[in-house]
Tab-separated table of C-alpha atoms and ligand atoms in Angstrom:
chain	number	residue	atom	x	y	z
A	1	UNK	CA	-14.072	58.465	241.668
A	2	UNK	CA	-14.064	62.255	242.806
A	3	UNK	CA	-11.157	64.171	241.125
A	4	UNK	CA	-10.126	66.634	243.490
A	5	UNK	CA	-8.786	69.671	241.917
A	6	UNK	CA	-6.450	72.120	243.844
A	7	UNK	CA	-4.281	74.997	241.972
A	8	UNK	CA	-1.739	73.458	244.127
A	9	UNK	CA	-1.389	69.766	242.863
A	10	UNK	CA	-0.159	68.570	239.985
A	11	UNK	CA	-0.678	64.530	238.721
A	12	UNK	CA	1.455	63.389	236.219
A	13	UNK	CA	-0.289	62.428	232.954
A	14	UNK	CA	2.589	62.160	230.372
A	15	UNK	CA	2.211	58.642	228.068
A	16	UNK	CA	5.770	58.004	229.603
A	17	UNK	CA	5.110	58.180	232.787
A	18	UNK	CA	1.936	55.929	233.113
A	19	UNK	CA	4.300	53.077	231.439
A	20	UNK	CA	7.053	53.410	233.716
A	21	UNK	CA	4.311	53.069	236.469
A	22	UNK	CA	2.625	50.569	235.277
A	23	UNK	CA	5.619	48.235	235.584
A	24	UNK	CA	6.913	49.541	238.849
A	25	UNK	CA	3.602	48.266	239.979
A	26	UNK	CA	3.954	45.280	239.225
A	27	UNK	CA	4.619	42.434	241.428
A	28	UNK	CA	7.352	40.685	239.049
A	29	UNK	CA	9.314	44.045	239.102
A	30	UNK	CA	12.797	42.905	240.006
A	31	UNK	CA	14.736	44.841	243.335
A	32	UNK	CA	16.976	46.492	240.538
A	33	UNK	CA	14.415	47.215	238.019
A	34	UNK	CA	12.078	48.575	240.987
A	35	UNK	CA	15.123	50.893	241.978
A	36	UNK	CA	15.668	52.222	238.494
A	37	UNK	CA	12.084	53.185	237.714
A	38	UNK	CA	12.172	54.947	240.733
A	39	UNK	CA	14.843	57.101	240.016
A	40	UNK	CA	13.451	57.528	236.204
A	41	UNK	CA	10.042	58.603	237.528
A	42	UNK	CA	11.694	61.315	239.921
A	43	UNK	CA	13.405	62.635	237.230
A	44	UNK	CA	10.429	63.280	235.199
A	45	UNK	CA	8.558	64.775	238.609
A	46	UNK	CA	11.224	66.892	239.365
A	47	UNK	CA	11.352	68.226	235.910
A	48	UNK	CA	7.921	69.352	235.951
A	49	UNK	CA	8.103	70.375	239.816
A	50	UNK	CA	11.204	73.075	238.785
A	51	UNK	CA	9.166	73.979	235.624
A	52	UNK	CA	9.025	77.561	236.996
A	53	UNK	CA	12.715	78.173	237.977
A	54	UNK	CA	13.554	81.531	237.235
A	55	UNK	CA	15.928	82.950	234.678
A	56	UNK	CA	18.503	85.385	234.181
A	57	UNK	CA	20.185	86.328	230.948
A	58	UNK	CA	23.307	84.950	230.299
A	59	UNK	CA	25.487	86.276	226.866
A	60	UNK	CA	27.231	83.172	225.148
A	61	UNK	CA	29.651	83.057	222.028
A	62	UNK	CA	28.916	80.462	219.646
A	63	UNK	CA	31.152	79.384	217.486
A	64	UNK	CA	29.507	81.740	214.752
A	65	UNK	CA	28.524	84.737	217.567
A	66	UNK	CA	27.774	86.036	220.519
A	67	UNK	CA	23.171	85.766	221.809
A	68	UNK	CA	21.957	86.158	225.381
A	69	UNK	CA	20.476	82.899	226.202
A	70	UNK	CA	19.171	81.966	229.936
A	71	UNK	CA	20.442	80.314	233.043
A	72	UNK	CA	18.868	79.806	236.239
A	73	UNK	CA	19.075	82.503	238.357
A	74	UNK	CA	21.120	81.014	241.177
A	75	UNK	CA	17.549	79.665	242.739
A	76	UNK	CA	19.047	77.593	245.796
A	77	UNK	CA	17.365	73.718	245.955
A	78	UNK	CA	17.716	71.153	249.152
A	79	UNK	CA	15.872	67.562	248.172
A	80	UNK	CA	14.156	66.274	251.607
A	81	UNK	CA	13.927	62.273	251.234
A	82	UNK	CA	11.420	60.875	253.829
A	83	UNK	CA	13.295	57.651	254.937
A	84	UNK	CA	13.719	55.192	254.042
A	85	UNK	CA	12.116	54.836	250.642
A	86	UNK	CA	12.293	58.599	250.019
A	87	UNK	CA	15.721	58.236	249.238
A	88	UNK	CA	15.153	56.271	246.468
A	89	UNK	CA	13.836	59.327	244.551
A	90	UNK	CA	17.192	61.151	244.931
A	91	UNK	CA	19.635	60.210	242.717
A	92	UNK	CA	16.578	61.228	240.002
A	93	UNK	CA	16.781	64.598	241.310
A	94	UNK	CA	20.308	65.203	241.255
A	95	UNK	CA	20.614	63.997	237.938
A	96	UNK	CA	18.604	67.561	237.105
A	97	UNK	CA	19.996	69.459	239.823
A	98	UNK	CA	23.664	68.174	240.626
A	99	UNK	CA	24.330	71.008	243.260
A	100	UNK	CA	21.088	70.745	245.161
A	101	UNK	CA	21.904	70.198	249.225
A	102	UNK	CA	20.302	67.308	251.130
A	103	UNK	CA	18.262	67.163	254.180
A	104	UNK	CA	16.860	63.632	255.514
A	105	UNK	CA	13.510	63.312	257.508
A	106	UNK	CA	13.932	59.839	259.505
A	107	UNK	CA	9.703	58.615	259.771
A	108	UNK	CA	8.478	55.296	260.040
A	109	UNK	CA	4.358	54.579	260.204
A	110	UNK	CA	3.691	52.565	263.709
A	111	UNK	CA	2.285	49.398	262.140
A	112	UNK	CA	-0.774	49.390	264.651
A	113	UNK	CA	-1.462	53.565	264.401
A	114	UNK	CA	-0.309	54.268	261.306
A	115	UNK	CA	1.070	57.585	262.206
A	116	UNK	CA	4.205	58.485	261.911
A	117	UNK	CA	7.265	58.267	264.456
A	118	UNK	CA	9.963	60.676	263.923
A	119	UNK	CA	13.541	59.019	264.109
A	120	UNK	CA	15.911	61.217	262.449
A	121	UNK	CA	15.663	65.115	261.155
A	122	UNK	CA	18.602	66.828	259.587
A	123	UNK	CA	18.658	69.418	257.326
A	124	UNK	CA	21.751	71.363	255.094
A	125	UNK	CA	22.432	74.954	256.113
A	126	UNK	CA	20.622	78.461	254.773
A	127	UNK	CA	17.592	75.749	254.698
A	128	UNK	CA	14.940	78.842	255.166
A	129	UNK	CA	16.246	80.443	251.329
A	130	UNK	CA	15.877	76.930	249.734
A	131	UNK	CA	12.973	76.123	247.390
A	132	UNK	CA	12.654	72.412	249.134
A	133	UNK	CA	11.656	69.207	247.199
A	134	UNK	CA	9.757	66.855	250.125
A	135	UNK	CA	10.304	63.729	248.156
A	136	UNK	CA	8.777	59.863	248.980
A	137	UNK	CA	6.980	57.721	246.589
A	138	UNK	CA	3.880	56.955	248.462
A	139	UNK	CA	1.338	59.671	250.180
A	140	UNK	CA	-1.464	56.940	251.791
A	141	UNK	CA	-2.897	59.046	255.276
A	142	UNK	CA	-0.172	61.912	254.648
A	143	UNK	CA	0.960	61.886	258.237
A	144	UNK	CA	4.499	61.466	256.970
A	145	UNK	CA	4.603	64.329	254.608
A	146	UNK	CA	2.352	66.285	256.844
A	147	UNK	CA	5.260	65.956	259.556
A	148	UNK	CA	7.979	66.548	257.269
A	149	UNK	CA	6.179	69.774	255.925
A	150	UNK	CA	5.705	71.317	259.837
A	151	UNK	CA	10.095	70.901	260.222
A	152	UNK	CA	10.461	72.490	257.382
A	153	UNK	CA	8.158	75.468	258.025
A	154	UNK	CA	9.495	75.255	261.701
A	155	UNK	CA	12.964	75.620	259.725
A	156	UNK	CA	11.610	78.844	258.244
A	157	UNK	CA	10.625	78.113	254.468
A	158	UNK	CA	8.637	79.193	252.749
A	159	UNK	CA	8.806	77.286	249.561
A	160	UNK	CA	7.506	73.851	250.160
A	161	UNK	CA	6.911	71.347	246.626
A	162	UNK	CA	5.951	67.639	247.420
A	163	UNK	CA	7.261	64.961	245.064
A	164	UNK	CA	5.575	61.223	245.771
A	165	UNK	CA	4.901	58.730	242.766
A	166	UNK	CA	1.653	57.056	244.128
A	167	UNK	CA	-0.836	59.085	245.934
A	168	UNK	CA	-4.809	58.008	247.526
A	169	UNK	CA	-7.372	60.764	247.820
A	170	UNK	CA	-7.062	60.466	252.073
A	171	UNK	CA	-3.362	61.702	251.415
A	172	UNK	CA	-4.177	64.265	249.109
A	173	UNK	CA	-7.208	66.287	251.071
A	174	UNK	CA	-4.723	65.722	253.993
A	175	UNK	CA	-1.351	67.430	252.922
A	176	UNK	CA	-3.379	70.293	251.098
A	177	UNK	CA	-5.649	70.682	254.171
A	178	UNK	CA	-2.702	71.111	256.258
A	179	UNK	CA	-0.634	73.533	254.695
A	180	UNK	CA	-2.163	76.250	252.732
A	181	UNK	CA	1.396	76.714	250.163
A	182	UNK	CA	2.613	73.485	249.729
A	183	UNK	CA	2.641	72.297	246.266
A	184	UNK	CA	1.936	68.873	245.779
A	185	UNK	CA	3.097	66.776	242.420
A	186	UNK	CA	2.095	63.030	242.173
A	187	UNK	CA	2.278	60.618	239.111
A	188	UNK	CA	-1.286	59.150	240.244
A	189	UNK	CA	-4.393	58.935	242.622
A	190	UNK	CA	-5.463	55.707	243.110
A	191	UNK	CA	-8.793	54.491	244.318
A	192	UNK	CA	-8.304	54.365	248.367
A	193	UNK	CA	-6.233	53.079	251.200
A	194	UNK	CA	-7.336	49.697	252.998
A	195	UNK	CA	-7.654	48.751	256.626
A	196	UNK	CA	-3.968	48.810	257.069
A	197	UNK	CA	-3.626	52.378	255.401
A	198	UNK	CA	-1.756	50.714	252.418
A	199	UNK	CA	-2.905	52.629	248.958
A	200	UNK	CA	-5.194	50.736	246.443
A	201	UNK	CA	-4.508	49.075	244.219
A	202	UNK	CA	-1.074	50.749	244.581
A	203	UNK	CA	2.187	49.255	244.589
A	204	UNK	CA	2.845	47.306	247.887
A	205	UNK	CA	5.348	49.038	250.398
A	206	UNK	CA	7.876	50.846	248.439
A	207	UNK	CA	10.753	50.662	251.162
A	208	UNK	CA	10.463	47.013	251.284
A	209	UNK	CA	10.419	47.061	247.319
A	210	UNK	CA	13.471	49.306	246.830
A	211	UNK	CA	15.906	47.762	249.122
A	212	UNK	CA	14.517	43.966	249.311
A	213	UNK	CA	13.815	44.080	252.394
A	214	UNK	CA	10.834	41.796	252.205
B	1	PRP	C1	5.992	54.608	253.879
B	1	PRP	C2	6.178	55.587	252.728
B	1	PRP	C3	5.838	56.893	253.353
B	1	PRP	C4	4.733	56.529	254.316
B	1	PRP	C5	3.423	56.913	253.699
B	1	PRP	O1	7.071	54.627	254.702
B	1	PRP	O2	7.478	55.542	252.191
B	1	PRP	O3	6.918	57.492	254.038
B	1	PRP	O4	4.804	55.117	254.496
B	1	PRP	O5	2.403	56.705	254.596
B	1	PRP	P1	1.554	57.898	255.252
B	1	PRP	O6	1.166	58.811	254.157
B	1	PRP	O7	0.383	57.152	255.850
B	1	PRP	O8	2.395	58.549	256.307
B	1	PRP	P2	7.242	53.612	255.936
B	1	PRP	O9	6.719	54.222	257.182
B	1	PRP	O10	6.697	52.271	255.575
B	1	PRP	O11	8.797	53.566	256.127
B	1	PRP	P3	9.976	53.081	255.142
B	1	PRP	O12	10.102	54.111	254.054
B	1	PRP	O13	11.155	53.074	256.042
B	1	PRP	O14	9.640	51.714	254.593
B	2	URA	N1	3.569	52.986	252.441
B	2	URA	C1	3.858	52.191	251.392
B	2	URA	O1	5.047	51.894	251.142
B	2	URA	N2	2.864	51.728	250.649
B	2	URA	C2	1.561	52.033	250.897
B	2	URA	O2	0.676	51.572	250.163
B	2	URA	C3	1.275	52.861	251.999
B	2	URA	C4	2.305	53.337	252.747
């Protein structure tokens, strides 16, 4: 398979990770279990996607006496779920950044078309200052994170980081080919999307999987 390599992605190769996806993979994964991996997985993506946060000194007393250590220097963060399995990656996020605002994207794939049909678009105030994490597990065509990435820049901002757990290498050319700053973080490419733009050999649809719809 072709690796594609692009200063702006990022795949996920820590031991930890490749577990954890290996068993949301597969198809005995329980509703809850499904739902918790998720979450565990964004944590670890959104801890390498804020890896470059900036710092500012900050002087604390210890009990013994007083050093400059480092805080973040009041960088502003808005999460972006694509719904409806987007949201699923959330929770993860917050965990790391508990103030962070929250937009939603509303986008649903026409089953015939595969693109995407925008349903709902929302996002917190100040948007354009926010360093925004676009977050949904699955990039397949990219037409979903493609159109979330155009309302954002429409919005005005300028930092743009993708977060999705299971990406193909359509997806990927796609959302780099589209937007020549987005940063794009994924825990895996797979081999290729089938007929009905579902990833290979993937995880089956993710919405369905998180909420048990299916
Ligand atoms: C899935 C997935 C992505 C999109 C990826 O959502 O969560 O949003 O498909 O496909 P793309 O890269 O070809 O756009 P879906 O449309 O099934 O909606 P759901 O989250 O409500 O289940
Ligand atoms: N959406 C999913 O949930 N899964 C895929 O494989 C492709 C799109």
């Amino acid at each position: 398979m072709e690796t594609i390599s692009d200063p702006r992605l990022f795949v996920m190769d820590h031991p930890l990770v490749q577990h954890k996806l290996s068993l949301l993979r597969d198809k005995r994964t329980s509703t809850k279990d499904f739902r918790e991996l998720v979450t565990e997985l964004a944590v670890f993506e959104g801890y390498e996607a804020l890896r470059d946060l900036p710092l500012e000194d900050v002087q604390v007393e210890t009990p013994l006496e007083t050093m400059t250590g480092k805080k973040i220097a009041g960088k502003k963060i808005a999460i972006i779920p694509i719904l409806r399995a987007g949201l699923g990656m959330v929770d993860g996020i917050l965990q790391l950044v508990p103030s962070a605002r929250v937009g939603h994207v509303g986008l649903e794939r026409d089953h015939e078309t595969h693109k995407p049909r925008t349903y709902y678009c929302k996002f917190p105030r100040s948007i354009a200052e926010r360093t925004c994490l676009v977050v949904d597990p699955m990039l397949a065509t990219g037409g979903s994170l493609i159109a979330a990435t155009k309302y954002l820049r429409e919005a005005g901002v300028k930092d743009i980081r993708c977060l999705t757990l299971v990406s193909c290498p359509e997806g990927v050319k796609a959302v780099l080919d589209a937007d020549p700053d987005v940063r794009l973080y994924t825990c895996v490419i797979d081999r290729e999307l089938n007929e009905n733009a579902y990833i290979l050999p993937g995880l089956g649809d993710a919405g369905d999987r998180i909420y048990g719809t299916k």
